[in-house]
Amino acid sequence: MQTWTEDLIPDQHGRRAVVTGANSGVGRVTAMELARHGAAVVLAVRDVAAGEETAATIRRAAPDAEVEVRALDLASLASIRAFAEDLTGPLDLLVNNAGVALTGARPPLTVDGFDPQMGTNALGPYALTGLLLDRLTAGREPRVVTVSSIVHRWRGLDLDDLMSERSYTGPRAYSLSKLVATILGLELDRRLRAAGSPVISVLAHPGMTHTNLTPRALANRNALLRAVGRLNPLLVSPVREGARPQLCAATAPGVRGGQFFGPRGFREIRGPVTEVRASAPARDPGNGRRMWARAARLTGVTYL
């Protein structure tokens, strides 16, 4: 693949995209670039005021851009269902970008009984995708992009402790949530293929980027990684660079279901966009089947 940048994004006019967590970080850049290239973009955000500020910024940069802001809290199944019910018409692209990374003491479970990181980063996107699948099926060359993380490689799957109740630290729970998100993204690809669906499931991760999530995700790692997490600009990607893998996954011609994009550099921390490989637990079809069934039971959303 040639060195991929946002300048290679094809014309997106006539396409409609939902980007979760579009008010900050790589989600904000993703939404701005999609809109700049002509897509009608729904900013699906928990902080509506911040979303409106992002929408105003997009309109200033691209006066003809079609952007709208809608409330979505991925830690709440009720919010996810309300968002899906209100979103009518075909959808061409869903970027499951939103995420949280927490440190400190164990946070309270969500209203649905989930660890907040597991709910926001994995189970919420699973439910949202299922509830929007009919609109995606009606779209043009539709794609679902799951935003993973290099930290998904730091955990194995423990179906008996998905909510990290036996042993909790914020970074370990974050790693588990990103592993589960990656497992579900790859299992979604298998199921879409088996169903003969026109929708494809693609994954991406940004490496280590200059956002507010990086230091928290690395808080309990070794001294080198903590130093990286303090955002040394020589070691981590600027946000625009970090958004490129998911923009490539979302827009590049010829992308196939199940592909995973990330940085090409040392340990995938930063660098040009390339195809990368998920961890062995994430690729395991048995883990995919088991986690899919568990996600369906936990969320009450069943599809494929």
Short mmCIF file of C-alpha atoms in Angstrom, two decimals:
data_model
loop_
_atom_site.label_atom_id
_atom_site.label_comp_id
_atom_site.label_asym_id
_atom_site.label_seq_id
_atom_site.Cartn_x
_atom_site.Cartn_y
_atom_site.Cartn_z
CA MET A 1 0.00 0.00 0.00
CA GLN A 2 1.29 3.48 -0.84
CA THR A 3 1.80 5.92 2.01
CA TRP A 4 -1.79 6.73 2.92
CA THR A 5 -2.91 10.17 4.06
CA GLU A 6 -6.25 11.92 4.29
CA ASP A 7 -5.53 13.49 0.87
CA LEU A 8 -6.28 10.06 -0.63
CA ILE A 9 -9.83 9.94 0.74
CA PRO A 10 -12.15 9.52 -2.25
CA ASP A 11 -15.06 11.88 -2.81
CA GLN A 12 -17.61 11.12 -0.09
CA HIS A 13 -20.56 13.08 -1.50
CA GLY A 14 -23.72 11.00 -1.29
CA ARG A 15 -22.45 9.01 1.69
CA ARG A 16 -23.79 9.28 5.23
CA ALA A 17 -21.62 8.47 8.24
CA VAL A 18 -22.06 8.15 11.99
CA VAL A 19 -18.92 8.77 14.04
CA THR A 20 -19.18 8.06 17.75
CA GLY A 21 -17.07 10.15 20.11
CA ALA A 22 -16.66 12.76 17.38
CA ASN A 23 -16.13 15.74 19.69
CA SER A 24 -12.48 15.07 20.58
CA GLY A 25 -9.29 13.27 19.63
CA VAL A 26 -9.13 11.00 16.60
CA GLY A 27 -12.93 10.91 16.41
CA ARG A 28 -13.04 14.66 15.87
CA VAL A 29 -10.42 14.46 13.11
CA THR A 30 -12.26 11.54 11.51
CA ALA A 31 -15.55 13.43 11.45
CA MET A 32 -13.90 16.58 10.09
CA GLU A 33 -12.13 14.75 7.26
CA LEU A 34 -15.23 12.79 6.25
CA ALA A 35 -17.24 16.02 6.14
CA ARG A 36 -14.47 17.89 4.32
CA HIS A 37 -14.58 15.23 1.61
CA GLY A 38 -18.33 15.53 1.20
CA ALA A 39 -19.95 13.01 3.54
CA ALA A 40 -23.01 13.90 5.59
CA VAL A 41 -21.74 13.23 9.11
CA VAL A 42 -23.67 12.56 12.29
CA LEU A 43 -21.60 13.44 15.35
CA ALA A 44 -22.81 10.91 17.92
CA VAL A 45 -21.58 12.31 21.23
CA ARG A 46 -22.21 12.18 24.95
CA ASP A 47 -21.29 15.87 25.38
CA VAL A 48 -23.68 17.64 23.01
CA ALA A 49 -22.19 21.09 23.68
CA ALA A 50 -18.73 19.84 22.69
CA GLY A 51 -20.30 18.19 19.66
CA GLU A 52 -21.89 21.48 18.60
CA GLU A 53 -18.51 23.19 18.92
CA THR A 54 -16.96 20.55 16.66
CA ALA A 55 -19.80 20.94 14.17
CA ALA A 56 -19.25 24.71 14.11
CA THR A 57 -15.53 24.17 13.51
CA ILE A 58 -16.30 21.85 10.60
CA ARG A 59 -18.72 24.34 9.07
CA ARG A 60 -16.16 27.14 9.30
CA ALA A 61 -13.59 25.00 7.50
CA ALA A 62 -16.05 23.60 4.96
CA PRO A 63 -19.14 25.85 4.67
CA ASP A 64 -21.02 23.30 2.55
CA ALA A 65 -20.45 20.46 5.01
CA GLU A 66 -23.49 18.50 6.18
CA VAL A 67 -23.07 17.82 9.89
CA GLU A 68 -25.51 17.20 12.69
CA VAL A 69 -25.07 16.47 16.38
CA ARG A 70 -26.99 13.75 18.19
CA ALA A 71 -26.76 12.63 21.78
CA LEU A 72 -25.39 9.14 22.38
CA ASP A 73 -24.05 7.63 25.60
CA LEU A 74 -22.57 4.22 24.83
CA ALA A 75 -22.57 3.38 28.54
CA SER A 76 -26.41 3.33 28.43
CA LEU A 77 -28.42 0.81 26.44
CA ALA A 78 -31.44 3.12 26.71
CA SER A 79 -29.46 5.94 25.08
CA ILE A 80 -28.22 3.59 22.34
CA ARG A 81 -31.77 2.42 21.58
CA ALA A 82 -33.09 6.00 21.51
CA PHE A 83 -30.32 7.07 19.14
CA ALA A 84 -30.97 4.14 16.81
CA GLU A 85 -34.72 4.68 16.80
CA ASP A 86 -34.31 8.36 15.91
CA LEU A 87 -31.84 7.76 13.08
CA THR A 88 -33.84 7.07 9.94
CA GLY A 89 -32.79 6.48 6.35
CA PRO A 90 -29.84 4.58 4.84
CA LEU A 91 -26.42 4.70 6.46
CA ASP A 92 -23.18 4.07 4.59
CA LEU A 93 -20.60 4.16 7.37
CA LEU A 94 -20.51 3.59 11.13
CA VAL A 95 -17.24 4.42 12.90
CA ASN A 96 -17.31 2.94 16.40
CA ASN A 97 -14.67 5.32 17.70
CA ALA A 98 -15.85 6.47 21.13
CA GLY A 99 -13.92 5.16 24.11
CA VAL A 100 -13.10 5.81 27.75
CA ALA A 101 -9.94 4.96 29.70
CA LEU A 102 -10.15 5.14 33.49
CA THR A 103 -7.64 5.03 36.31
CA GLY A 104 -8.04 5.03 40.08
CA ALA A 105 -10.46 3.01 42.15
CA ARG A 106 -13.07 0.74 40.61
CA PRO A 107 -15.85 2.95 39.21
CA PRO A 108 -19.52 2.18 39.79
CA LEU A 109 -21.12 -0.16 37.28
CA THR A 110 -23.32 1.41 34.63
CA VAL A 111 -27.09 1.39 34.97
CA ASP A 112 -27.03 -1.80 32.86
CA GLY A 113 -24.56 -3.49 35.22
CA PHE A 114 -21.44 -3.13 33.08
CA ASP A 115 -17.95 -1.96 33.89
CA PRO A 116 -17.96 1.52 32.28
CA GLN A 117 -15.02 0.73 30.01
CA MET A 118 -16.49 -2.59 28.87
CA GLY A 119 -19.85 -0.93 28.26
CA THR A 120 -18.55 2.09 26.36
CA ASN A 121 -15.71 0.48 24.45
CA ALA A 122 -17.18 -2.92 23.51
CA LEU A 123 -20.74 -3.83 24.49
CA GLY A 124 -22.24 -0.44 23.57
CA PRO A 125 -20.75 -0.51 20.04
CA TYR A 126 -21.92 -4.12 19.61
CA ALA A 127 -25.48 -3.07 20.45
CA LEU A 128 -25.36 0.10 18.34
CA THR A 129 -24.12 -1.83 15.30
CA GLY A 130 -26.92 -4.36 15.61
CA LEU A 131 -29.59 -1.71 16.00
CA LEU A 132 -28.30 0.17 12.93
CA LEU A 133 -27.63 -2.87 10.76
CA ASP A 134 -30.80 -2.53 8.69
CA ARG A 135 -29.89 1.06 7.83
CA LEU A 136 -26.35 0.01 6.94
CA THR A 137 -27.65 -2.81 4.76
CA ALA A 138 -29.58 -0.18 2.77
CA GLY A 139 -26.43 1.94 2.33
CA ARG A 140 -23.95 2.21 -0.52
CA GLU A 141 -20.86 0.04 -0.04
CA PRO A 142 -21.52 0.10 3.71
CA ARG A 143 -18.80 -0.35 6.30
CA VAL A 144 -18.52 -0.68 10.06
CA VAL A 145 -15.17 0.41 11.51
CA THR A 146 -14.23 -0.82 14.98
CA VAL A 147 -11.54 1.27 16.64
CA SER A 148 -9.27 -1.04 18.61
CA SER A 149 -6.02 -0.32 20.46
CA ILE A 150 -2.56 -1.84 20.66
CA VAL A 151 -3.36 -2.59 24.31
CA HIS A 152 -5.82 -5.30 23.21
CA ARG A 153 -2.72 -7.52 23.01
CA TRP A 154 -2.05 -7.19 26.74
CA ARG A 155 -4.99 -9.30 27.93
CA GLY A 156 -6.47 -12.72 27.36
CA LEU A 157 -10.23 -13.25 27.27
CA ASP A 158 -11.83 -14.21 30.59
CA LEU A 159 -15.55 -14.71 30.00
CA ASP A 160 -16.05 -15.35 33.71
CA ASP A 161 -14.81 -11.89 34.68
CA LEU A 162 -15.74 -9.52 31.86
CA MET A 163 -16.52 -6.77 34.35
CA SER A 164 -13.13 -7.12 36.09
CA GLU A 165 -14.80 -7.82 39.42
CA ARG A 166 -12.17 -10.30 40.68
CA SER A 167 -9.17 -8.07 40.08
CA TYR A 168 -9.52 -4.47 38.98
CA THR A 169 -7.17 -1.81 37.71
CA GLY A 170 -8.30 0.79 35.21
CA PRO A 171 -5.66 0.02 32.56
CA ARG A 172 -6.27 -3.75 32.78
CA ALA A 173 -10.01 -3.24 32.41
CA TYR A 174 -9.34 -0.94 29.46
CA SER A 175 -7.13 -3.55 27.78
CA LEU A 176 -9.84 -6.18 28.26
CA SER A 177 -12.50 -3.90 26.81
CA LYS A 178 -10.38 -3.29 23.73
CA LEU A 179 -9.70 -7.01 23.35
CA VAL A 180 -13.45 -7.69 23.48
CA ALA A 181 -14.12 -4.91 20.95
CA THR A 182 -11.54 -6.45 18.61
CA ILE A 183 -12.99 -9.95 19.03
CA LEU A 184 -16.47 -8.63 18.27
CA GLY A 185 -15.28 -6.65 15.24
CA LEU A 186 -13.67 -9.75 13.73
CA GLU A 187 -16.65 -11.95 14.58
CA LEU A 188 -18.92 -9.37 12.97
CA ASP A 189 -16.91 -9.82 9.77
CA ARG A 190 -17.35 -13.61 9.88
CA ARG A 191 -21.10 -13.31 10.40
CA LEU A 192 -21.62 -10.68 7.73
CA ARG A 193 -19.76 -12.87 5.23
CA ALA A 194 -21.79 -15.93 6.20
CA ALA A 195 -25.03 -13.96 5.79
CA GLY A 196 -24.01 -12.64 2.37
CA SER A 197 -24.42 -9.10 3.66
CA PRO A 198 -23.16 -6.10 1.64
CA VAL A 199 -21.85 -4.60 4.91
CA ILE A 200 -18.17 -5.14 5.71
CA SER A 201 -16.54 -4.99 9.14
CA VAL A 202 -13.07 -3.43 9.30
CA LEU A 203 -10.82 -2.60 12.26
CA ALA A 204 -8.20 0.05 12.98
CA HIS A 205 -6.08 1.32 15.82
CA PRO A 206 -4.31 4.67 16.13
CA GLY A 207 -1.11 3.53 17.81
CA MET A 208 -0.18 5.89 20.63
CA THR A 209 -1.56 9.34 19.95
CA HIS A 210 -1.52 12.73 21.61
CA THR A 211 -4.98 12.39 23.21
CA ASN A 212 -6.29 12.32 26.75
CA LEU A 213 -6.74 8.51 26.67
CA THR A 214 -3.11 7.51 26.19
CA PRO A 215 -1.67 8.27 29.67
CA ARG A 216 -4.58 6.53 31.40
CA ALA A 217 -4.37 3.45 29.18
CA LEU A 218 -0.67 3.06 30.03
CA ALA A 219 -0.76 4.01 33.70
CA ASN A 220 0.18 0.57 35.04
CA ARG A 221 2.68 -0.42 32.36
CA ASN A 222 6.44 -0.30 32.62
CA ALA A 223 8.50 2.87 32.92
CA LEU A 224 9.23 3.09 29.19
CA LEU A 225 5.58 2.91 28.22
CA ARG A 226 4.63 5.40 30.92
CA ALA A 227 7.21 7.77 29.48
CA VAL A 228 5.67 7.29 26.05
CA GLY A 229 2.26 7.85 27.60
CA ARG A 230 3.37 11.24 28.87
CA LEU A 231 3.14 12.23 25.22
CA ASN A 232 6.74 12.86 24.21
CA PRO A 233 6.08 14.32 20.75
CA LEU A 234 9.04 12.39 19.34
CA LEU A 235 7.46 9.07 20.32
CA VAL A 236 3.70 9.38 19.89
CA SER A 237 1.58 10.40 16.94
CA PRO A 238 -0.14 13.74 16.60
CA VAL A 239 -3.90 13.29 16.55
CA ARG A 240 -4.19 13.82 12.79
CA GLU A 241 -1.72 11.01 12.15
CA GLY A 242 -3.45 8.79 14.69
CA ALA A 243 -6.77 9.17 12.85
CA ARG A 244 -5.38 7.93 9.55
CA PRO A 245 -5.77 4.17 10.14
CA GLN A 246 -9.49 4.50 10.84
CA LEU A 247 -9.98 6.96 7.98
CA CYS A 248 -8.23 4.48 5.69
CA ALA A 249 -10.44 1.66 6.98
CA ALA A 250 -13.51 3.83 6.45
CA THR A 251 -12.81 5.18 2.98
CA ALA A 252 -9.99 3.50 1.05
CA PRO A 253 -11.14 1.67 -2.10
CA GLY A 254 -10.71 -2.08 -2.09
CA VAL A 255 -10.78 -2.56 1.67
CA ARG A 256 -11.92 -6.07 2.56
CA GLY A 257 -13.94 -7.20 5.54
CA GLY A 258 -11.76 -8.36 8.42
CA GLN A 259 -8.78 -6.15 7.57
CA PHE A 260 -7.10 -4.34 10.46
CA PHE A 261 -5.16 -1.11 9.93
CA GLY A 262 -2.63 0.59 12.18
CA PRO A 263 0.76 2.34 12.17
CA ARG A 264 3.71 0.65 10.49
CA GLY A 265 6.40 1.78 12.94
CA PHE A 266 8.07 0.12 15.93
CA ARG A 267 5.49 -1.86 17.92
CA GLU A 268 2.82 -0.02 15.94
CA ILE A 269 3.27 3.03 18.16
CA ARG A 270 3.27 5.42 15.20
CA GLY A 271 4.07 5.57 11.51
CA PRO A 272 2.44 5.30 8.09
CA VAL A 273 -0.77 3.30 7.74
CA THR A 274 -0.40 -0.40 7.07
CA GLU A 275 -2.36 -3.61 7.57
CA VAL A 276 -1.64 -5.10 11.00
CA ARG A 277 -2.50 -8.32 12.79
CA ALA A 278 -4.74 -8.73 15.81
CA SER A 279 -3.64 -10.84 18.77
CA ALA A 280 -4.19 -14.59 18.74
CA PRO A 281 -7.05 -14.42 21.31
CA ALA A 282 -8.75 -11.75 19.19
CA ARG A 283 -8.48 -13.86 16.02
CA ASP A 284 -9.71 -17.08 17.67
CA PRO A 285 -13.10 -17.97 16.10
CA GLY A 286 -14.07 -19.83 19.27
CA ASN A 287 -13.57 -16.67 21.30
CA GLY A 288 -15.59 -14.85 18.66
CA ARG A 289 -18.56 -17.20 18.94
CA ARG A 290 -18.51 -17.24 22.73
CA MET A 291 -18.12 -13.47 23.08
CA TRP A 292 -20.86 -12.79 20.52
CA ALA A 293 -23.29 -14.98 22.44
CA ARG A 294 -22.33 -13.29 25.71
CA ALA A 295 -22.73 -9.80 24.21
CA ALA A 296 -26.17 -10.73 22.92
CA ARG A 297 -27.24 -11.94 26.36
CA LEU A 298 -25.81 -8.94 28.18
CA THR A 299 -27.26 -6.29 25.88
CA GLY A 300 -30.45 -7.98 24.75
CA VAL A 301 -29.53 -7.12 21.14
CA THR A 302 -29.45 -10.16 18.87
CA TYR A 303 -28.45 -10.10 15.21
CA LEU A 304 -26.74 -12.20 12.56
#
